[in-house]
């Protein structure tokens, strides 16, 4: 459906009258109407500046012969929502945002769309909406935050979360705590490391929906404004050539996204979102497919929290397209896929180059021969679990220890801060999955607390919930089936032995089948009261994490 269905013909006299109430002229109404989906707000640091992006897009759309019209999208800052009930609304917002964009773009038909996201769930939600609407579309994010530089080291939001654990054991002074508060988030942009927001913005490049540089050009760099202007002009070309999201999102382009994901060491949340995007496009994609790509793709980049570098460093080193150039040279990409440049990925990569071999390693000298994410299976996760392998210390790649069982993130954090977890333990946090939470809370607080206390080299954490891209250590999430759906994680008892073997993709509860059968016979799920009607609806509709936590139809 195009804007002509809303504005052309004698029956549309009232419609044109309403459009003129906006101040539109007859000439502006004759032009293609270009919707600009702007997720700007004043509570998310990654979104506070997005009006500057929207203004640049509007300018270039107008110059290219279109009429730009802005409408909003909500967003949740995972950092601000972390550690309290607000986190139940983060993943749940993904479907809401996708639905709300569909509502706006169907009720007021546009000829093309420009999407301006930046943080966590907003990016995949908008991709899902773009696929659903399937009109010419392009993505231009707000760009990553710069790190702060203090005493010769880089600080990011990870340092602020790890400071909780450091403060709890008395290793930070009041002055040092204040310094972390004041310096770790120095300005606008999506938090500076390879966390979920930046991971997904990098995915827009790899999958072909964002221009080269969309994932890495810093928010405060004037190149970001120039990129926004290019995006506004380019969407008019996409409209002229009738290139649509479903021409771009294909099995092959998702393969490219996964290959980039593994090489970059992205957030484990990309697994959830790429599965959901594939589902929206009607493309079959499974955890087995993801693991197959991981096994074949070398890990070439280690950014915060896995290493000291940030997105700004990756940008100067050649960006996402520099990484893709490496992968192309190894025959690991499908380069005939279409992109929003109106050319193929292979065409785009002709001008790509790696400018720093330390930040983007050579194929022959990777951090590891396989990817930054791994999928684990076993009797504890028959339908799979996900770990950001590239951020796990070598001594924790294989671990066996007694279970310390908690029925919520809050109970786990309280025990950690109370000194009730010891070296060798395997923390189990359950009933935090898509249904059990509900909302599959992201748990950076306990993982960062472990790191701050120096326990990330000695303690593992497994959950049917999920982790922030800023999490590091042996943090294994997305355990499926979840406890609320009758998964084995709901049967674990205190001090049961749990075996983790990340190289072998294994996650096992060392309890006999007979004992598990007996436990299951007397098992009843924890029934957590949910007062929110919205969360109750979400709990009824949402499917397992191994599906991408999409809505069951």
Coordinates of C-alpha atoms in Angstrom, one line a residue, residues 134-494:
X134 CA 8.0 -4.6 3.1
X135 CA 8.2 -1.2 1.6
X136 CA 11.6 0.4 0.7
X137 CA 13.4 1.0 4.0
X138 CA 16.8 2.0 5.4
X139 CA 18.4 2.1 8.9
X140 CA 20.5 4.9 10.3
X141 CA 21.4 4.5 14.0
X142 CA 22.5 7.2 16.4
X143 CA 25.9 5.7 16.7
X144 CA 28.0 4.4 19.7
X145 CA 29.1 6.4 22.7
X146 CA 32.8 7.3 23.1
X147 CA 34.6 5.6 25.9
X148 CA 36.1 7.8 28.7
X149 CA 39.8 7.9 29.3
X150 CA 41.0 8.0 32.9
X151 CA 44.6 7.4 34.1
X152 CA 45.5 5.8 30.8
X153 CA 42.6 3.3 30.6
X154 CA 39.3 3.3 28.8
X155 CA 36.1 3.3 30.9
X156 CA 32.7 2.2 29.7
X157 CA 29.4 1.4 31.4
X158 CA 30.8 -2.1 32.1
X159 CA 33.1 -0.5 34.6
X160 CA 30.2 1.1 36.4
X161 CA 28.4 -2.2 36.8
X162 CA 31.6 -4.0 37.9
X163 CA 32.1 -1.2 40.5
X164 CA 29.1 -2.7 42.4
X165 CA 31.1 -5.8 43.1
X166 CA 34.3 -3.9 43.8
X167 CA 32.5 -1.6 46.2
X168 CA 30.9 -4.5 48.0
X169 CA 34.3 -6.0 48.9
X170 CA 35.8 -2.6 49.8
X171 CA 38.2 -2.4 46.9
X172 CA 36.9 1.1 45.7
X173 CA 37.1 4.3 47.7
X174 CA 34.3 6.8 47.7
X175 CA 36.4 9.0 45.4
X176 CA 36.9 6.1 43.0
X177 CA 33.2 5.3 42.9
X178 CA 32.4 8.9 42.1
X179 CA 35.0 8.9 39.4
X180 CA 33.4 5.8 37.7
X181 CA 30.0 7.4 38.0
X182 CA 31.2 10.7 36.5
X183 CA 33.4 9.3 33.7
X184 CA 32.2 5.9 32.4
X185 CA 29.4 7.3 30.3
X186 CA 30.8 10.5 28.9
X187 CA 27.9 11.5 26.5
X188 CA 25.3 10.5 24.0
X189 CA 25.3 7.3 22.0
X190 CA 24.8 3.6 22.6
X191 CA 27.2 2.4 25.3
X192 CA 30.7 2.2 24.0
X193 CA 31.5 -1.6 24.0
X194 CA 30.2 -4.5 21.9
X195 CA 27.1 -4.7 24.0
X196 CA 23.6 -5.6 22.5
X197 CA 22.8 -2.2 21.0
X198 CA 26.1 -1.9 19.1
X199 CA 25.9 -5.6 18.2
X200 CA 22.6 -5.1 16.6
X201 CA 23.6 -1.9 14.8
X202 CA 26.6 -3.9 13.4
X203 CA 24.1 -6.5 12.3
X204 CA 22.2 -3.9 10.2
X205 CA 25.4 -3.4 8.2
X206 CA 26.1 -7.1 7.8
X207 CA 22.6 -8.0 6.8
X208 CA 22.4 -5.2 4.3
X209 CA 19.9 -2.8 5.9
X210 CA 22.4 -0.1 7.0
X211 CA 25.0 1.8 5.0
X212 CA 28.7 1.0 5.7
X213 CA 29.6 2.7 9.0
X214 CA 26.1 2.5 10.5
X215 CA 27.3 0.2 13.3
X216 CA 30.5 2.0 14.2
X217 CA 30.7 5.7 13.4
X218 CA 30.6 7.4 16.8
X219 CA 27.5 9.4 17.8
X220 CA 29.5 12.6 18.3
X221 CA 31.4 12.4 15.0
X222 CA 30.2 14.6 12.1
X223 CA 30.5 11.6 9.9
X224 CA 27.3 10.3 11.6
X225 CA 25.3 13.3 10.3
X226 CA 26.7 12.9 6.8
X227 CA 25.8 9.2 7.0
X228 CA 22.2 10.2 7.9
X229 CA 22.1 12.5 4.9
X230 CA 23.3 9.7 2.7
X231 CA 20.6 7.4 4.2
X232 CA 17.9 10.0 3.4
X233 CA 19.0 10.3 -0.2
X234 CA 19.5 6.5 -0.6
X235 CA 15.9 5.7 0.6
X236 CA 14.7 7.7 -2.4
X237 CA 16.9 5.5 -4.7
X238 CA 15.5 2.4 -3.0
X239 CA 12.0 3.6 -3.7
X240 CA 12.8 4.4 -7.4
X241 CA 14.3 0.9 -7.9
X242 CA 11.7 -0.8 -5.7
X243 CA 14.2 -2.5 -3.5
X244 CA 12.4 -3.8 -0.4
X245 CA 13.4 -5.4 2.9
X246 CA 12.4 -8.9 1.8
X247 CA 14.8 -8.5 -1.2
X248 CA 17.6 -7.8 1.3
X249 CA 16.7 -10.1 4.3
X250 CA 17.3 -13.6 2.9
X251 CA 18.8 -16.9 4.1
X252 CA 22.1 -15.8 2.6
X253 CA 22.1 -12.3 4.2
X254 CA 21.3 -13.8 7.6
X255 CA 24.3 -16.2 7.1
X256 CA 26.4 -13.0 6.5
X257 CA 25.0 -11.5 9.7
X258 CA 25.8 -14.6 11.7
X259 CA 29.3 -14.8 10.2
X260 CA 29.9 -11.2 11.2
X261 CA 28.4 -11.8 14.6
X262 CA 30.9 -14.7 15.3
X263 CA 33.9 -12.7 14.0
X264 CA 33.0 -9.6 16.1
X265 CA 32.2 -11.5 19.3
X266 CA 28.8 -9.9 19.6
X267 CA 26.3 -10.0 22.4
X268 CA 24.5 -13.3 23.0
X269 CA 21.3 -11.4 22.6
X270 CA 21.9 -11.4 18.8
X271 CA 20.9 -15.0 18.9
X272 CA 17.4 -14.1 20.2
X273 CA 17.0 -11.3 17.7
X274 CA 18.3 -12.9 14.6
X275 CA 16.1 -15.9 15.2
X276 CA 13.1 -13.5 15.6
X277 CA 14.1 -11.6 12.4
X278 CA 14.3 -14.9 10.5
X279 CA 10.9 -15.9 11.9
X280 CA 9.4 -12.6 10.7
X281 CA 10.8 -13.2 7.2
X282 CA 9.6 -16.8 7.1
X283 CA 13.2 -18.1 6.9
X284 CA 14.2 -21.3 8.7
X285 CA 17.0 -20.6 11.2
X286 CA 17.8 -22.8 14.2
X287 CA 20.4 -22.9 17.0
X288 CA 22.0 -25.7 15.1
X289 CA 22.5 -23.4 12.1
X290 CA 24.0 -20.8 14.3
X291 CA 26.4 -23.2 15.9
X292 CA 27.4 -24.5 12.4
X293 CA 28.4 -20.9 11.4
X294 CA 30.2 -20.4 14.7
X295 CA 32.3 -23.5 14.2
X296 CA 33.4 -22.3 10.7
X297 CA 34.1 -18.6 11.6
X298 CA 37.2 -17.3 13.3
X299 CA 36.9 -14.8 16.2
X300 CA 38.7 -11.7 14.9
X301 CA 37.7 -8.8 17.2
X302 CA 37.6 -8.4 21.0
X303 CA 35.9 -5.3 22.2
X304 CA 34.7 -4.3 25.6
X305 CA 33.8 -6.3 27.8
X306 CA 36.0 -9.0 26.3
X307 CA 38.9 -6.6 25.6
X308 CA 40.0 -3.0 26.1
X309 CA 38.9 -1.7 22.7
X310 CA 35.6 0.0 21.9
X311 CA 33.4 0.7 18.8
X312 CA 35.2 3.9 18.1
X313 CA 38.5 1.8 17.8
X314 CA 36.8 -0.6 15.5
X315 CA 35.5 2.3 13.3
X316 CA 39.0 3.6 12.9
X317 CA 40.3 0.1 12.2
X318 CA 38.0 -0.4 9.2
X319 CA 34.6 -1.0 10.8
X320 CA 32.2 -3.8 10.2
X321 CA 33.0 -3.8 6.5
X322 CA 36.7 -4.3 7.3
X323 CA 35.7 -7.4 9.2
X324 CA 33.5 -8.5 6.3
X325 CA 36.4 -8.0 4.0
X326 CA 38.4 -10.4 6.1
X327 CA 35.6 -13.0 6.0
X328 CA 35.2 -12.5 2.2
X329 CA 38.8 -13.3 1.7
X330 CA 38.3 -16.6 3.5
X331 CA 35.2 -17.5 1.5
X332 CA 32.9 -17.2 4.5
X333 CA 30.3 -14.8 3.0
X334 CA 27.5 -14.9 0.4
X335 CA 28.5 -11.7 -1.5
X336 CA 25.6 -11.6 -4.0
X337 CA 23.1 -10.4 -1.4
X338 CA 21.4 -7.1 -2.1
X339 CA 21.9 -4.1 0.3
X340 CA 20.5 -0.7 0.8
X341 CA 23.3 0.8 -1.2
X342 CA 21.3 -0.6 -4.2
X343 CA 24.4 -2.8 -4.9
X344 CA 25.5 -6.2 -3.6
X345 CA 27.5 -6.8 -0.5
X346 CA 30.4 -7.9 -2.9
X347 CA 30.2 -4.5 -4.6
X348 CA 30.3 -2.7 -1.2
X349 CA 33.3 -4.6 -0.1
X350 CA 35.4 -3.4 -3.0
X351 CA 36.1 -0.2 -1.1
X352 CA 36.5 -1.9 2.3
X353 CA 39.9 -2.2 4.0
X354 CA 41.4 -3.2 7.3
X355 CA 43.5 -0.4 8.8
X356 CA 44.6 -2.0 12.1
X357 CA 45.6 -5.6 12.3
X358 CA 45.6 -5.5 16.1
X359 CA 41.9 -4.6 16.3
X360 CA 40.7 -6.6 13.3
X361 CA 42.9 -9.7 13.3
X362 CA 44.0 -11.5 10.2
X363 CA 42.2 -14.8 9.4
X364 CA 45.4 -16.6 10.1
X365 CA 45.9 -15.1 13.5
X366 CA 42.4 -15.1 15.2
X367 CA 41.6 -15.0 18.9
X368 CA 40.1 -18.5 18.3
X369 CA 39.4 -20.6 15.3
X370 CA 35.7 -20.6 15.9
X371 CA 33.2 -17.8 16.7
X372 CA 32.6 -15.6 19.7
X373 CA 29.3 -17.3 20.5
X374 CA 28.6 -20.9 21.2
X375 CA 25.4 -23.0 21.6
X376 CA 25.4 -25.6 24.3
X377 CA 23.2 -28.7 24.7
X378 CA 22.7 -31.5 27.2
X379 CA 20.2 -32.8 29.7
X380 CA 20.2 -29.4 31.3
X381 CA 19.4 -27.6 28.0
X382 CA 17.8 -30.1 25.6
X383 CA 16.7 -27.3 23.3
X384 CA 19.9 -25.3 23.7
X385 CA 21.6 -22.5 25.7
X386 CA 23.9 -19.6 24.6
X387 CA 27.2 -18.3 25.9
X388 CA 29.4 -15.4 24.7
X389 CA 32.4 -17.7 24.5
X390 CA 34.7 -14.9 23.4
X391 CA 34.3 -13.2 26.8
X392 CA 34.9 -16.4 28.9
X393 CA 38.3 -16.7 30.6
X394 CA 40.3 -19.8 29.5
X395 CA 40.2 -21.3 32.9
X396 CA 36.4 -21.3 32.8
X397 CA 35.9 -22.9 29.4
X398 CA 35.5 -26.3 31.2
X399 CA 34.1 -26.2 34.7
X400 CA 32.4 -28.5 37.2
X401 CA 30.9 -27.3 40.4
X402 CA 28.0 -27.5 42.9
X403 CA 24.8 -25.7 42.1
X404 CA 23.7 -22.6 44.1
X405 CA 20.1 -22.3 43.2
X406 CA 18.1 -19.0 43.2
X407 CA 14.5 -18.4 42.0
X408 CA 15.2 -14.8 40.9
X409 CA 17.9 -12.4 39.9
X410 CA 17.3 -10.4 43.0
X411 CA 17.9 -13.3 45.3
X412 CA 21.1 -14.1 43.4
X413 CA 22.5 -10.6 43.7
X414 CA 21.6 -10.4 47.4
X415 CA 23.6 -13.7 48.0
X416 CA 26.6 -12.4 46.0
X417 CA 26.7 -9.1 47.9
X418 CA 26.3 -11.0 51.2
X419 CA 29.4 -13.2 50.4
X420 CA 27.4 -16.4 50.2
X421 CA 28.8 -17.6 46.9
X422 CA 32.3 -19.2 46.8
X423 CA 34.9 -20.1 44.3
X424 CA 33.9 -23.2 42.3
X425 CA 30.2 -22.7 42.5
X426 CA 27.7 -22.8 39.6
X427 CA 25.0 -20.2 40.2
X428 CA 21.6 -21.2 38.9
X429 CA 19.1 -18.4 38.4
X430 CA 15.7 -19.8 37.2
X431 CA 12.2 -18.6 36.5
X432 CA 13.6 -15.7 34.6
X433 CA 12.8 -17.0 31.1
X434 CA 10.3 -15.5 28.6
X435 CA 7.3 -16.9 30.4
X436 CA 8.8 -17.3 33.9
X437 CA 10.0 -13.7 34.3
X438 CA 7.9 -12.9 32.5
X439 CA 10.0 -11.0 30.0
X440 CA 13.4 -12.9 30.2
X441 CA 15.3 -10.3 32.2
X442 CA 18.8 -9.3 31.2
X443 CA 21.1 -9.9 34.2
X444 CA 24.2 -7.7 34.0
X445 CA 24.1 -6.9 37.7
X446 CA 25.1 -10.4 39.0
X447 CA 27.6 -11.0 36.2
X448 CA 29.3 -7.6 36.7
X449 CA 29.2 -8.1 40.5
X450 CA 31.0 -11.4 40.0
X451 CA 33.6 -9.7 37.9
X452 CA 34.0 -6.9 40.3
X453 CA 34.6 -9.3 43.1
X454 CA 37.2 -11.2 41.1
X455 CA 35.0 -14.3 40.9
X456 CA 34.5 -14.4 37.1
X457 CA 37.5 -16.7 36.8
X458 CA 36.1 -19.1 39.5
X459 CA 32.3 -19.1 39.3
X460 CA 29.8 -19.9 36.5
X461 CA 26.3 -18.6 36.2
X462 CA 23.6 -20.3 34.2
X463 CA 20.0 -19.1 33.7
X464 CA 16.9 -19.4 31.6
X465 CA 17.0 -15.6 31.5
X466 CA 19.6 -13.7 29.4
X467 CA 22.6 -11.6 29.8
X468 CA 23.7 -8.1 28.7
X469 CA 26.2 -7.8 25.9
X470 CA 28.3 -6.1 28.7
X471 CA 28.4 -9.4 30.6
X472 CA 31.5 -11.5 30.6
X473 CA 32.6 -14.7 32.2
X474 CA 31.0 -18.2 32.1
X475 CA 27.6 -16.7 31.8
X476 CA 25.3 -19.2 30.1
X477 CA 21.8 -18.0 29.3
X478 CA 18.7 -18.8 27.2
X479 CA 18.4 -22.3 28.7
X480 CA 15.6 -24.0 26.9
X481 CA 13.1 -25.3 27.9
X482 CA 12.9 -22.7 30.7
X483 CA 11.8 -23.6 34.3
X484 CA 8.3 -22.3 33.8
X485 CA 7.8 -24.6 30.8
X486 CA 9.0 -27.7 32.7
X487 CA 12.7 -27.6 31.8
X488 CA 15.3 -29.5 33.7
X489 CA 16.7 -26.3 35.2
X490 CA 13.5 -26.3 37.3
X491 CA 14.5 -29.6 38.9
X492 CA 18.0 -28.7 40.1
X493 CA 18.6 -28.9 43.8
X494 CA 21.2 -27.2 45.9

